[in-house]
Amino acid sequence: MRRFEISPSLLSADFGYVMRDVESITPYCSFLHLDVMDGHYVPNLTIGVPVVKSIRKHSDLILDTHLMITNPEEFIEPFAQAGSDYITFHVECTDSPFELIEKIRALGKKAGVAIHPDTPASEIYPFLVKDAADLILVMSVRPGFGGQSYMPGSTERIADYRRRLDENGSEAILSVDGGINDKTVKEAADAGARLLVAGSAVFGKEDPGQAAKGLYELIGETV
Ligand code: DX5
Ligand code: ZN
């Protein structure tokens, strides 16, 4: 992994030409962010296990799966089998987060924990300690839709989590999701995010590969 990575969110791709869009970013990117929504935790529906499985068949990108579903425990195994590399669930959606992390790791996958912008920051603190999680996902919009604006306060939250991860010697990847574009990417990276999810700013553009390359350049990362 480079110091910074852009994880293009497939949510903004053209699902009629999904592999064309994935191939467009493949020369520049290592990660692909897959948003799974259930119409319960968030007021929207997106993709599920069969789509992840099909993408896995045709792509070697690191599949960064973001579960926005109320019952993540029931879907860890199916998404692991479908070929996800990272499986991230919301801290708001489970009473047994540590068991879920263990379950994900036991399946040979990396475990991520996401936090909604309206949830008190302290809810994520137990995961900012060494070895507790492999990825921490800071939501910088209310989850559910692409194309929203980066919420005020997100940068401060990233900086707070960065400091805690470093102080605790955690090597978890700090990721940010929502409203990342040419105006916000540097601010989020400077605050300490390492994996920057971008949907509309990549797949919403005519040439997603060039758009991803442009974001890497803005944060001074080689492409
Ligand atoms: C929103 C999703 C995001 C979304 C980001 O709930 O989790 O991954 O695709 O889209 P943009 O980058 O357009 O804000
Ligand atoms: Zn997402």
mmCIF file of C-alpha atoms and ligand atoms in Angstrom:
data_model
loop_
_atom_site.group_PDB
_atom_site.id
_atom_site.type_symbol
_atom_site.label_atom_id
_atom_site.label_comp_id
_atom_site.label_asym_id
_atom_site.label_seq_id
_atom_site.Cartn_x
_atom_site.Cartn_y
_atom_site.Cartn_z
ATOM 1 C CA MET A 1 0.000 0.000 0.000
ATOM 2 C CA ARG A 2 1.212 3.512 -0.808
ATOM 3 C CA ARG A 3 1.130 6.041 2.025
ATOM 4 C CA PHE A 4 -2.193 7.292 0.635
ATOM 5 C CA GLU A 5 -4.681 5.347 -1.431
ATOM 6 C CA ILE A 6 -7.842 6.399 -3.209
ATOM 7 C CA SER A 7 -10.620 3.809 -2.948
ATOM 8 C CA PRO A 8 -13.093 4.600 -5.746
ATOM 9 C CA SER A 9 -16.663 3.869 -4.684
ATOM 10 C CA LEU A 10 -18.502 1.816 -7.257
ATOM 11 C CA LEU A 11 -21.801 3.361 -6.155
ATOM 12 C CA SER A 12 -21.259 6.173 -8.666
ATOM 13 C CA ALA A 13 -20.312 3.854 -11.555
ATOM 14 C CA ASP A 14 -22.488 3.049 -14.541
ATOM 15 C CA PHE A 15 -23.820 -0.374 -13.529
ATOM 16 C CA GLY A 16 -24.603 -1.134 -17.138
ATOM 17 C CA TYR A 17 -20.884 -0.933 -17.889
ATOM 18 C CA VAL A 18 -19.497 -1.847 -14.537
ATOM 19 C CA MET A 19 -16.307 -3.627 -15.647
ATOM 20 C CA ARG A 20 -15.533 -0.892 -18.154
ATOM 21 C CA ASP A 21 -15.562 1.555 -15.233
ATOM 22 C CA VAL A 22 -13.540 -0.748 -12.958
ATOM 23 C CA GLU A 23 -10.950 -1.260 -15.694
ATOM 24 C CA SER A 24 -10.668 2.478 -16.144
ATOM 25 C CA ILE A 25 -9.345 2.951 -12.589
ATOM 26 C CA THR A 26 -7.279 -0.254 -12.429
ATOM 27 C CA PRO A 27 -4.006 1.215 -13.807
ATOM 28 C CA TYR A 28 -3.978 3.846 -11.037
ATOM 29 C CA CYS A 29 -5.700 2.293 -8.023
ATOM 30 C CA SER A 30 -5.237 -0.672 -5.714
ATOM 31 C CA PHE A 31 -8.579 -0.536 -3.900
ATOM 32 C CA LEU A 32 -12.230 -0.632 -4.948
ATOM 33 C CA HIS A 33 -14.909 0.425 -2.448
ATOM 34 C CA LEU A 34 -18.167 -1.541 -2.567
ATOM 35 C CA ASP A 35 -21.183 -0.075 -0.770
ATOM 36 C CA VAL A 36 -23.721 -2.590 0.451
ATOM 37 C CA MET A 37 -27.004 -1.021 1.630
ATOM 38 C CA ASP A 38 -30.081 -2.791 2.928
ATOM 39 C CA GLY A 39 -32.867 -0.177 2.958
ATOM 40 C CA HIS A 40 -33.004 -0.474 6.773
ATOM 41 C CA TYR A 41 -29.844 0.969 8.270
ATOM 42 C CA VAL A 42 -29.803 3.438 5.392
ATOM 43 C CA PRO A 43 -32.700 4.572 3.192
ATOM 44 C CA ASN A 44 -31.291 3.078 -0.006
ATOM 45 C CA LEU A 45 -30.548 -0.246 -1.672
ATOM 46 C CA THR A 46 -27.433 -1.087 -3.611
ATOM 47 C CA ILE A 47 -25.430 -4.176 -4.389
ATOM 48 C CA GLY A 48 -25.076 -7.491 -2.594
ATOM 49 C CA VAL A 49 -23.136 -10.731 -2.590
ATOM 50 C CA PRO A 50 -23.589 -11.763 -6.270
ATOM 51 C CA VAL A 51 -22.207 -8.465 -7.558
ATOM 52 C CA VAL A 52 -19.162 -8.681 -5.300
ATOM 53 C CA LYS A 53 -18.631 -12.247 -6.465
ATOM 54 C CA SER A 54 -18.784 -11.242 -10.127
ATOM 55 C CA ILE A 55 -16.397 -8.329 -9.674
ATOM 56 C CA ARG A 56 -13.984 -10.619 -7.834
ATOM 57 C CA LYS A 57 -14.011 -12.922 -10.850
ATOM 58 C CA HIS A 58 -12.867 -10.143 -13.165
ATOM 59 C CA SER A 59 -10.681 -7.921 -10.978
ATOM 60 C CA ASP A 60 -7.606 -8.225 -8.756
ATOM 61 C CA LEU A 61 -8.240 -4.923 -6.962
ATOM 62 C CA ILE A 62 -8.445 -5.023 -3.171
ATOM 63 C CA LEU A 63 -12.183 -5.199 -2.522
ATOM 64 C CA ASP A 64 -13.049 -2.795 0.292
ATOM 65 C CA THR A 65 -16.595 -3.783 1.226
ATOM 66 C CA HIS A 66 -18.622 -1.326 3.300
ATOM 67 C CA LEU A 67 -21.662 -2.950 4.893
ATOM 68 C CA MET A 68 -24.428 -0.479 5.712
ATOM 69 C CA ILE A 69 -26.785 -3.182 6.960
ATOM 70 C CA THR A 70 -28.517 -3.806 10.277
ATOM 71 C CA ASN A 71 -27.497 -7.470 10.593
ATOM 72 C CA PRO A 72 -23.844 -7.613 9.555
ATOM 73 C CA GLU A 73 -23.255 -10.873 11.467
ATOM 74 C CA GLU A 74 -25.407 -12.740 8.942
ATOM 75 C CA PHE A 75 -23.428 -11.537 5.950
ATOM 76 C CA ILE A 76 -19.785 -11.731 7.004
ATOM 77 C CA GLU A 77 -19.374 -15.238 5.682
ATOM 78 C CA PRO A 78 -21.167 -14.695 2.345
ATOM 79 C CA PHE A 79 -19.131 -11.566 1.606
ATOM 80 C CA ALA A 80 -15.908 -13.307 2.621
ATOM 81 C CA GLN A 81 -16.743 -16.190 0.303
ATOM 82 C CA ALA A 82 -17.647 -13.767 -2.463
ATOM 83 C CA GLY A 83 -14.074 -12.469 -2.343
ATOM 84 C CA SER A 84 -14.124 -9.279 -0.276
ATOM 85 C CA ASP A 85 -10.691 -8.436 1.144
ATOM 86 C CA TYR A 86 -11.796 -5.889 3.725
ATOM 87 C CA ILE A 87 -15.180 -6.218 5.393
ATOM 88 C CA THR A 88 -16.296 -3.112 7.263
ATOM 89 C CA PHE A 89 -19.430 -3.026 9.410
ATOM 90 C CA HIS A 90 -21.011 -0.124 11.298
ATOM 91 C CA VAL A 91 -20.421 0.097 15.028
ATOM 92 C CA GLU A 92 -24.075 1.206 15.316
ATOM 93 C CA CYS A 93 -25.295 -2.099 13.829
ATOM 94 C CA THR A 94 -24.044 -4.681 16.288
ATOM 95 C CA ASP A 95 -23.867 -5.463 19.994
ATOM 96 C CA SER A 96 -20.864 -7.728 19.517
ATOM 97 C CA PRO A 97 -18.337 -5.802 17.441
ATOM 98 C CA PHE A 98 -15.303 -7.656 18.774
ATOM 99 C CA GLU A 99 -16.848 -11.010 17.902
ATOM 100 C CA LEU A 100 -17.536 -9.760 14.399
ATOM 101 C CA ILE A 101 -13.929 -8.648 13.998
ATOM 102 C CA GLU A 102 -12.782 -12.069 15.137
ATOM 103 C CA LYS A 103 -15.162 -13.750 12.734
ATOM 104 C CA ILE A 104 -13.911 -11.668 9.797
ATOM 105 C CA ARG A 105 -10.290 -12.391 10.652
ATOM 106 C CA ALA A 106 -10.966 -16.097 11.146
ATOM 107 C CA LEU A 107 -12.170 -16.123 7.536
ATOM 108 C CA GLY A 108 -8.806 -14.696 6.480
ATOM 109 C CA LYS A 109 -10.136 -11.194 5.799
ATOM 110 C CA LYS A 110 -9.348 -7.735 7.158
ATOM 111 C CA ALA A 111 -11.886 -6.262 9.570
ATOM 112 C CA GLY A 112 -13.081 -2.669 9.470
ATOM 113 C CA VAL A 113 -15.316 -0.665 11.792
ATOM 114 C CA ALA A 114 -17.266 2.334 10.478
ATOM 115 C CA ILE A 115 -18.771 5.204 12.438
ATOM 116 C CA HIS A 116 -21.721 7.389 11.423
ATOM 117 C CA PRO A 117 -21.163 11.167 11.753
ATOM 118 C CA ASP A 118 -24.000 11.479 14.299
ATOM 119 C CA THR A 119 -22.581 8.792 16.599
ATOM 120 C CA PRO A 120 -20.462 10.043 19.522
ATOM 121 C CA ALA A 121 -16.777 9.704 18.641
ATOM 122 C CA SER A 122 -16.126 7.783 21.851
ATOM 123 C CA GLU A 123 -17.996 4.781 20.378
ATOM 124 C CA ILE A 124 -15.038 4.133 18.098
ATOM 125 C CA TYR A 125 -12.291 4.663 20.687
ATOM 126 C CA PRO A 126 -12.189 0.998 21.816
ATOM 127 C CA PHE A 127 -11.179 0.080 18.244
ATOM 128 C CA LEU A 128 -8.349 2.593 18.021
ATOM 129 C CA VAL A 129 -6.031 0.419 20.071
ATOM 130 C CA LYS A 130 -3.290 -1.838 18.764
ATOM 131 C CA ASP A 131 -4.559 -4.832 16.783
ATOM 132 C CA ALA A 132 -8.244 -4.138 17.583
ATOM 133 C CA ALA A 133 -9.230 -3.550 13.941
ATOM 134 C CA ASP A 134 -7.592 -3.461 10.517
ATOM 135 C CA LEU A 135 -9.482 -0.441 9.212
ATOM 136 C CA ILE A 136 -11.395 2.445 10.763
ATOM 137 C CA LEU A 137 -13.919 4.124 8.479
ATOM 138 C CA VAL A 138 -14.881 7.683 9.347
ATOM 139 C CA MET A 139 -18.107 8.619 7.599
ATOM 140 C CA SER A 140 -17.945 12.239 6.499
ATOM 141 C CA VAL A 141 -21.566 12.200 5.252
ATOM 142 C CA ARG A 142 -24.692 10.472 6.573
ATOM 143 C CA PRO A 143 -24.455 7.100 4.856
ATOM 144 C CA GLY A 144 -26.941 6.193 2.151
ATOM 145 C CA PHE A 145 -26.157 8.198 -0.962
ATOM 146 C CA GLY A 146 -23.276 9.287 -3.121
ATOM 147 C CA GLY A 147 -22.697 12.888 -4.092
ATOM 148 C CA GLN A 148 -23.253 14.531 -0.688
ATOM 149 C CA SER A 149 -21.045 17.253 0.803
ATOM 150 C CA TYR A 150 -18.203 16.597 3.235
ATOM 151 C CA MET A 151 -19.661 17.404 6.660
ATOM 152 C CA PRO A 152 -18.126 20.087 8.865
ATOM 153 C CA GLY A 153 -16.293 18.506 11.770
ATOM 154 C CA SER A 154 -15.063 15.534 9.730
ATOM 155 C CA THR A 155 -11.510 16.829 9.565
ATOM 156 C CA GLU A 156 -11.369 17.227 13.340
ATOM 157 C CA ARG A 157 -12.678 13.702 13.808
ATOM 158 C CA ILE A 158 -10.064 12.299 11.440
ATOM 159 C CA ALA A 159 -7.317 14.171 13.291
ATOM 160 C CA ASP A 160 -8.579 12.930 16.668
ATOM 161 C CA TYR A 161 -8.675 9.287 15.500
ATOM 162 C CA ARG A 162 -5.270 9.623 13.806
ATOM 163 C CA ARG A 163 -3.696 10.861 17.019
ATOM 164 C CA ARG A 164 -5.247 8.057 19.063
ATOM 165 C CA LEU A 165 -4.214 5.358 16.581
ATOM 166 C CA ASP A 166 -0.638 6.643 16.563
ATOM 167 C CA GLU A 167 -0.442 7.006 20.347
ATOM 168 C CA ASN A 168 -1.721 3.460 20.755
ATOM 169 C CA GLY A 169 0.642 2.012 18.163
ATOM 170 C CA SER A 170 -2.267 0.819 16.002
ATOM 171 C CA GLU A 171 -1.529 0.153 12.364
ATOM 172 C CA ALA A 172 -5.197 0.145 11.345
ATOM 173 C CA ILE A 173 -5.838 2.002 8.101
ATOM 174 C CA LEU A 174 -7.737 5.229 8.733
ATOM 175 C CA SER A 175 -10.278 5.665 5.945
ATOM 176 C CA VAL A 176 -12.733 8.451 5.184
ATOM 177 C CA ASP A 177 -15.903 8.139 3.132
ATOM 178 C CA GLY A 178 -18.216 10.837 1.805
ATOM 179 C CA GLY A 179 -17.747 14.074 -0.074
ATOM 180 C CA ILE A 180 -14.114 13.421 -0.970
ATOM 181 C CA ASN A 181 -13.258 15.365 -4.126
ATOM 182 C CA ASP A 182 -10.637 17.743 -5.489
ATOM 183 C CA LYS A 183 -11.605 20.343 -2.866
ATOM 184 C CA THR A 184 -11.567 18.105 0.219
ATOM 185 C CA VAL A 185 -9.121 15.287 -0.480
ATOM 186 C CA LYS A 186 -6.027 17.138 0.697
ATOM 187 C CA GLU A 187 -7.649 18.363 3.902
ATOM 188 C CA ALA A 188 -8.699 14.801 4.820
ATOM 189 C CA ALA A 189 -5.271 13.411 3.929
ATOM 190 C CA ASP A 190 -3.463 16.140 5.868
ATOM 191 C CA ALA A 191 -5.646 15.360 8.899
ATOM 192 C CA GLY A 192 -4.416 11.766 8.794
ATOM 193 C CA ALA A 193 -6.734 9.700 6.596
ATOM 194 C CA ARG A 194 -4.808 7.183 4.489
ATOM 195 C CA LEU A 195 -7.552 5.498 2.448
ATOM 196 C CA LEU A 196 -9.754 8.088 0.799
ATOM 197 C CA VAL A 197 -13.032 6.803 -0.592
ATOM 198 C CA ALA A 198 -14.337 8.796 -3.552
ATOM 199 C CA GLY A 199 -17.450 7.952 -5.523
ATOM 200 C CA SER A 200 -18.854 10.826 -7.553
ATOM 201 C CA ALA A 201 -15.394 12.442 -7.800
ATOM 202 C CA VAL A 202 -14.133 9.331 -9.656
ATOM 203 C CA PHE A 203 -16.915 7.263 -11.231
ATOM 204 C CA GLY A 204 -19.104 10.336 -11.653
ATOM 205 C CA LYS A 205 -16.537 11.742 -14.086
ATOM 206 C CA GLU A 206 -16.255 11.050 -17.776
ATOM 207 C CA ASP A 207 -12.842 9.384 -17.360
ATOM 208 C CA PRO A 208 -12.735 7.716 -13.934
ATOM 209 C CA GLY A 209 -9.088 6.655 -14.319
ATOM 210 C CA GLN A 210 -7.923 10.199 -14.980
ATOM 211 C CA ALA A 211 -10.120 11.486 -12.146
ATOM 212 C CA ALA A 212 -8.522 9.020 -9.692
ATOM 213 C CA LYS A 213 -5.064 9.972 -10.955
ATOM 214 C CA GLY A 214 -5.907 13.647 -10.382
ATOM 215 C CA LEU A 215 -6.867 12.944 -6.748
ATOM 216 C CA TYR A 216 -3.589 11.070 -6.160
ATOM 217 C CA GLU A 217 -1.686 14.025 -7.583
ATOM 218 C CA LEU A 218 -3.503 16.465 -5.305
ATOM 219 C CA ILE A 219 -2.270 14.587 -2.239
ATOM 220 C CA GLY A 220 1.240 14.258 -3.598
ATOM 221 C CA GLU A 221 1.075 10.515 -4.124
ATOM 222 C CA THR A 222 2.786 8.833 -7.049
ATOM 223 C CA VAL A 223 0.606 7.160 -9.649
HETATM 224 C C1 DX5 B 1 -22.268 6.697 1.125
HETATM 225 C C2 DX5 B 1 -21.279 5.646 0.722
HETATM 226 C C3 DX5 B 1 -20.109 6.190 0.004
HETATM 227 C C4 DX5 B 1 -20.440 6.919 -1.284
HETATM 228 C C5 DX5 B 1 -19.509 8.083 -1.367
HETATM 229 O O1 DX5 B 1 -23.143 6.210 2.048
HETATM 230 O O2 DX5 B 1 -20.808 4.912 1.834
HETATM 231 O O3 DX5 B 1 -19.090 5.236 -0.196
HETATM 232 O O4 DX5 B 1 -20.300 6.136 -2.439
HETATM 233 O O5 DX5 B 1 -19.893 8.875 -2.439
HETATM 234 P P1 DX5 B 1 -19.260 10.314 -2.689
HETATM 235 O O6 DX5 B 1 -17.767 10.132 -2.799
HETATM 236 O O7 DX5 B 1 -19.892 10.746 -3.954
HETATM 237 O O8 DX5 B 1 -19.617 11.166 -1.507
HETATM 238 ZN ZN ZN B 2 -18.992 3.636 1.512
#
